[in-house]
Coordinates of C-alpha atoms and ligand atoms in Angstrom, one line a residue:
M101 CA 35.7 3.0 33.3
T102 CA 32.5 1.0 32.5
E103 CA 29.4 1.8 30.5
D104 CA 27.8 2.6 33.9
F105 CA 29.4 6.0 33.4
V106 CA 26.6 6.8 30.8
Q107 CA 24.0 6.0 33.6
T108 CA 25.3 8.6 35.9
E109 CA 23.0 11.6 36.7
A110 CA 25.2 14.1 34.9
V111 CA 25.1 12.1 31.6
Q112 CA 21.4 11.3 31.9
T113 CA 20.5 14.9 32.5
L114 CA 22.7 15.9 29.6
L115 CA 20.8 13.4 27.3
D116 CA 17.4 14.7 28.4
K117 CA 18.4 18.2 27.7
A118 CA 20.3 17.6 24.4
S119 CA 17.5 15.6 22.9
G120 CA 14.9 18.1 23.9
I121 CA 12.9 15.4 25.7
S122 CA 12.2 17.7 28.7
E123 CA 10.9 20.4 26.4
D124 CA 7.1 21.1 25.8
G125 CA 7.5 21.6 22.1
G126 CA 9.3 19.6 19.4
N127 CA 8.6 16.2 17.8
D128 CA 8.2 13.4 20.5
R129 CA 9.4 10.6 18.3
L130 CA 12.4 12.6 17.1
Q131 CA 13.4 13.5 20.7
T132 CA 13.1 9.9 21.8
I133 CA 15.1 8.5 18.8
T134 CA 17.8 11.3 19.1
R135 CA 18.2 10.4 22.8
D136 CA 18.7 6.7 22.1
L137 CA 21.1 7.4 19.2
V138 CA 23.3 9.8 21.2
E139 CA 23.2 7.5 24.2
G140 CA 24.3 4.6 22.0
I141 CA 27.2 6.5 20.7
M142 CA 28.2 7.5 24.2
K143 CA 28.2 3.8 25.2
I144 CA 30.4 2.9 22.3
I145 CA 32.9 5.7 23.2
V146 CA 33.2 4.3 26.8
R147 CA 33.1 0.6 25.8
H148 CA 36.0 1.0 23.3
D149 CA 38.0 3.6 25.2
I150 CA 37.7 6.0 22.3
N151 CA 40.0 9.0 22.9
E152 CA 39.5 12.6 21.7
S153 CA 41.7 12.2 18.6
E154 CA 39.8 9.0 17.5
F155 CA 36.5 10.7 18.2
W156 CA 37.3 13.7 15.9
Q157 CA 38.7 11.3 13.3
A158 CA 35.4 9.6 13.2
I159 CA 33.5 12.9 12.9
G160 CA 35.9 13.9 10.1
F161 CA 35.2 10.6 8.2
L162 CA 31.5 11.2 8.4
Q163 CA 31.9 14.8 7.2
G164 CA 34.3 13.9 4.3
G165 CA 32.1 10.9 3.3
A166 CA 28.9 12.9 3.2
D167 CA 28.5 12.7 -0.6
E168 CA 29.1 8.9 -0.3
Y169 CA 26.5 8.1 2.3
G170 CA 24.5 6.3 -0.4
L171 CA 27.5 3.9 -0.8
I172 CA 28.7 3.7 2.8
V173 CA 25.1 2.7 3.9
P174 CA 25.1 -0.4 1.7
A175 CA 28.7 -1.2 2.3
V176 CA 28.2 -1.5 6.1
G177 CA 25.2 -3.7 5.6
L178 CA 22.6 -1.2 6.7
E179 CA 20.7 -1.0 3.4
H180 CA 20.4 -4.8 3.3
F181 CA 19.4 -4.7 7.0
M182 CA 16.5 -2.6 6.1
D183 CA 15.4 -5.3 3.6
L184 CA 15.7 -7.9 6.5
V185 CA 13.6 -5.6 8.7
M186 CA 10.9 -5.0 6.1
D187 CA 10.8 -8.8 5.3
A188 CA 10.4 -9.6 9.0
R189 CA 7.6 -6.9 9.4
D190 CA 5.9 -8.3 6.3
A191 CA 6.0 -11.8 7.8
E192 CA 4.5 -10.5 11.0
A193 CA 1.7 -8.9 9.0
G194 CA 1.1 -12.0 7.0
K195 CA 2.4 -10.6 3.8
S196 CA 4.5 -13.1 1.9
G197 CA 5.3 -14.5 -1.6
G198 CA 6.5 -12.9 -4.7
T199 CA 9.9 -11.8 -6.0
P200 CA 12.2 -11.0 -3.1
R201 CA 13.0 -7.3 -2.6
T202 CA 16.6 -6.2 -2.5
I203 CA 18.4 -2.9 -2.1
E204 CA 17.9 0.1 -4.4
G205 CA 21.4 1.4 -4.2
P206 CA 22.3 5.1 -4.8
L207 CA 22.3 5.3 -8.6
Y208 CA 18.7 5.5 -9.7
V209 CA 17.8 8.6 -11.7
E210 CA 14.2 9.8 -12.0
G211 CA 12.6 10.6 -15.3
A212 CA 14.0 7.9 -17.6
P213 CA 12.3 7.6 -21.1
I214 CA 9.1 5.6 -21.1
V215 CA 9.2 3.0 -23.9
E216 CA 6.9 0.2 -25.2
G217 CA 7.5 -3.1 -26.8
D218 CA 10.9 -4.6 -27.5
A219 CA 13.1 -1.9 -25.9
N220 CA 16.7 -1.0 -26.4
L221 CA 18.1 0.5 -23.2
T222 CA 21.6 1.4 -24.5
S223 CA 22.0 4.7 -26.3
D224 CA 25.8 4.9 -26.4
P225 CA 28.3 2.7 -28.3
D226 CA 29.7 0.1 -26.0
D227 CA 32.1 -2.6 -27.4
T228 CA 30.7 -5.6 -25.5
D229 CA 28.2 -8.5 -25.6
T230 CA 24.4 -7.8 -25.9
L231 CA 22.1 -8.7 -23.0
Y232 CA 18.6 -10.0 -23.9
M233 CA 16.1 -10.1 -21.1
T234 CA 12.5 -11.3 -21.2
G235 CA 9.8 -12.3 -18.7
Q236 CA 6.4 -11.5 -17.3
V237 CA 5.0 -9.6 -14.4
T238 CA 2.3 -11.6 -12.5
G239 CA 0.4 -11.4 -9.4
P240 CA -0.1 -13.8 -6.4
D241 CA -2.4 -16.1 -8.4
G242 CA -0.2 -16.0 -11.5
E243 CA -2.5 -13.5 -13.2
P244 CA -0.8 -11.2 -15.6
V245 CA -0.4 -7.7 -14.0
K246 CA -2.0 -5.1 -16.2
G247 CA -0.6 -1.6 -16.7
A248 CA 2.8 -2.2 -15.1
L249 CA 5.8 0.2 -15.3
L250 CA 9.1 -1.6 -15.2
H251 CA 12.0 0.7 -14.3
V252 CA 15.3 -0.7 -15.4
W253 CA 18.8 0.7 -14.8
H254 CA 22.3 -0.7 -15.0
A255 CA 26.0 0.1 -15.5
N256 CA 27.9 0.0 -18.9
S257 CA 30.8 -2.3 -19.7
K258 CA 33.1 -0.3 -17.5
G259 CA 30.8 -0.6 -14.5
F260 CA 29.8 3.1 -14.7
Y261 CA 26.3 4.4 -14.6
S262 CA 25.0 7.4 -16.7
H263 CA 24.8 10.6 -14.7
F264 CA 27.3 9.2 -12.2
D265 CA 30.2 8.4 -14.8
P266 CA 33.6 9.8 -13.7
T267 CA 34.7 9.9 -17.3
G268 CA 31.7 12.1 -18.3
E269 CA 31.3 10.0 -21.4
Q270 CA 27.7 8.7 -21.3
T271 CA 24.6 10.6 -22.6
P272 CA 21.7 11.1 -20.3
F273 CA 19.7 7.9 -19.4
N274 CA 22.1 5.5 -21.2
N275 CA 21.1 2.1 -19.9
R276 CA 18.0 3.6 -18.1
R277 CA 14.4 3.1 -19.3
R278 CA 10.9 2.7 -18.0
L279 CA 9.1 -0.1 -19.9
K280 CA 5.4 0.4 -20.2
L281 CA 3.9 -3.1 -20.2
G282 CA 0.6 -4.2 -21.7
D283 CA -2.2 -6.4 -20.4
D284 CA -0.2 -9.6 -20.6
G285 CA 2.5 -8.2 -18.3
R286 CA 5.3 -9.4 -20.6
Y287 CA 8.4 -7.4 -21.1
Q288 CA 11.4 -7.7 -23.4
F289 CA 14.5 -5.6 -23.7
H290 CA 18.1 -5.6 -24.9
S291 CA 21.1 -3.6 -23.9
K292 CA 24.9 -3.8 -23.7
M293 CA 26.1 -6.1 -21.0
P294 CA 26.9 -4.3 -17.7
A295 CA 30.2 -5.0 -15.8
G296 CA 30.4 -5.2 -12.0
Y297 CA 30.6 -2.0 -10.0
A298 CA 33.6 -0.9 -8.0
C299 CA 33.6 1.9 -5.4
P300 CA 35.4 5.0 -6.5
P301 CA 39.1 4.4 -5.8
D302 CA 40.6 6.1 -2.7
G303 CA 37.1 7.6 -1.9
P304 CA 35.8 7.4 1.7
T305 CA 33.9 4.1 1.1
D306 CA 37.0 2.5 -0.6
Q307 CA 39.2 3.7 2.2
L308 CA 36.8 2.3 4.8
M309 CA 36.6 -1.0 3.0
K310 CA 40.4 -1.3 2.8
M311 CA 40.8 -0.5 6.6
L312 CA 38.2 -3.2 7.3
G313 CA 40.1 -5.7 5.2
R314 CA 37.2 -5.8 2.7
H315 CA 36.8 -5.1 -1.0
G316 CA 34.4 -2.6 -2.7
N317 CA 33.1 -4.7 -5.6
R318 CA 29.7 -5.7 -6.8
P319 CA 28.9 -8.4 -9.3
A320 CA 27.3 -7.3 -12.7
H321 CA 23.7 -6.6 -12.0
V322 CA 20.4 -5.0 -13.3
H323 CA 18.2 -2.9 -11.1
F324 CA 14.4 -2.8 -11.2
F325 CA 11.4 -1.0 -9.7
V326 CA 8.1 -2.7 -10.7
E327 CA 5.0 -0.6 -10.2
A328 CA 1.4 -1.4 -11.2
P329 CA -2.1 -0.2 -10.1
G330 CA -3.3 -2.3 -7.2
Y331 CA 0.0 -4.0 -6.5
R332 CA 2.9 -3.3 -4.1
T333 CA 5.8 -1.5 -5.6
L334 CA 8.8 -3.8 -5.8
T335 CA 12.4 -2.8 -5.5
T336 CA 14.7 -5.5 -6.7
Q337 CA 17.7 -6.5 -8.9
I338 CA 19.2 -9.5 -10.6
N339 CA 22.9 -10.2 -10.2
F340 CA 24.7 -12.4 -12.7
G341 CA 25.2 -15.9 -11.3
D342 CA 28.4 -16.4 -13.2
D343 CA 30.2 -13.3 -12.0
P344 CA 33.2 -13.8 -9.7
F345 CA 31.5 -11.5 -7.1
A346 CA 28.1 -13.2 -7.4
K347 CA 28.3 -14.5 -3.9
D348 CA 30.7 -11.8 -2.5
D349 CA 28.9 -8.5 -3.0
F350 CA 30.2 -5.7 -0.9
A351 CA 26.7 -4.2 -0.8
F352 CA 25.0 -7.4 0.3
G353 CA 22.4 -7.0 -2.6
T354 CA 22.6 -10.5 -4.0
R355 CA 19.8 -12.8 -2.7
E356 CA 18.6 -16.3 -3.4
G357 CA 16.1 -16.2 -6.2
L358 CA 17.8 -13.1 -7.7
L359 CA 20.9 -14.8 -9.0
P360 CA 20.1 -16.1 -12.6
M361 CA 22.7 -17.6 -14.8
P362 CA 23.0 -15.7 -18.0
N363 CA 22.8 -18.1 -21.0
R364 CA 25.9 -16.9 -23.0
Q365 CA 26.1 -17.8 -26.6
G366 CA 28.7 -16.1 -28.9
D367 CA 28.5 -12.4 -28.3
S368 CA 25.1 -12.4 -26.6
A369 CA 23.6 -13.4 -23.2
M370 CA 20.0 -14.3 -22.5
I371 CA 18.3 -14.0 -19.1
A372 CA 14.7 -15.1 -18.6
F373 CA 13.3 -13.6 -15.4
D374 CA 9.7 -13.2 -14.2
F375 CA 8.5 -10.9 -11.5
Q376 CA 5.8 -11.7 -9.0
L377 CA 4.1 -8.9 -7.2
Q378 CA 2.1 -8.8 -4.0
R379 CA -1.3 -7.2 -4.0
A380 CA -1.4 -3.8 -2.3
A381 CA -3.1 -4.1 1.0
A382 CA -3.4 -0.3 1.2
P383 CA -3.1 2.5 -1.4
S384 CA 0.2 3.6 0.2
E385 CA 1.8 0.3 -0.8
T386 CA 1.8 1.3 -4.5
D387 CA 4.0 4.4 -3.5
F388 CA 7.7 4.6 -3.7
S389 CA 9.6 5.2 -0.4
A390 CA 10.5 8.8 0.5
R391 CA 14.1 8.2 -0.2
Q392 CA 15.6 11.2 -2.1
R393 CA 16.5 10.3 -5.6
A394 CA 18.6 11.9 -8.3
H395 CA 16.9 13.6 -11.2
A396 CA 18.4 14.8 -14.4
Ligands
LIG425 C1 25.7 0.1 -7.2 O1 25.6 -0.1 -8.5 C2 24.8 -0.4 -6.4 O2 23.7 -1.1 -7.0 C3 24.9 -0.4 -5.0 C4 23.9 -0.9 -4.2 C5 25.9 0.3 -4.5 C6 26.9 0.8 -5.2 C7 26.8 0.7 -6.6
LIG426 FE1 23.9 -0.9 -9.1

């Protein structure tokens, strides 16, 4: 059998009906996308001779993995692909420059405390080195960005994030803050050094990675959203350049320009990192994406 099977009248009629494309009502864009999506799956079934057992095995995986979609999506490269798509669309629209974007990941929590000045992000005891980070948020001409809010979140020394910690040991918003910056756009914080992240052992993502012959590890990293009036909201992160997984991130979040070397001395590490924002070309560019996010 060849993929031409999908082009037969019986299958094409099925697709028209199943996607609602031949109905008067319904959402046109959703009908078109649904039709293409289902047709794509049909072609894959035929191309790879997928039998009934394998088909239901795949459905079962998607069902069982539902609460790990936030992890499966970056693991298979789709979240990074969205960054590549947004970069390419920006380039087409003549929008360039500034700190590169990179994936948000599934572990942001809304409503972290808003703090000013030299901030401590870590509420809980954690027997590890201290990370000191400083830098400045500027605009395209190097002007300090006024009134910025810098969202920061990272894991603890076990690689666990507060609100998602399987040991249940962390207090709310540990290693999560929103830094309210002044007119000079400068920020400064310290916290307990994060360790790299590993997918929950034997969970759906971990199982998939093993079956693909891959690992489920990320290097130690710190996530950021940077928002400021008149500027495009930036989603990014830094990964530690000296981590063994720095260039082997299962989530494809590490990017050139986002891989600083921590300056380690004794029991502390310093990272200086500046953010450059693009100016918002439309008010909507100061918004966050419509992604559903956890809240405490
Ligand atoms: C993380 O901490 C993360 O940032 C991503 C992208 C995926 C899983 C865990
Ligand atoms: Fe992360």
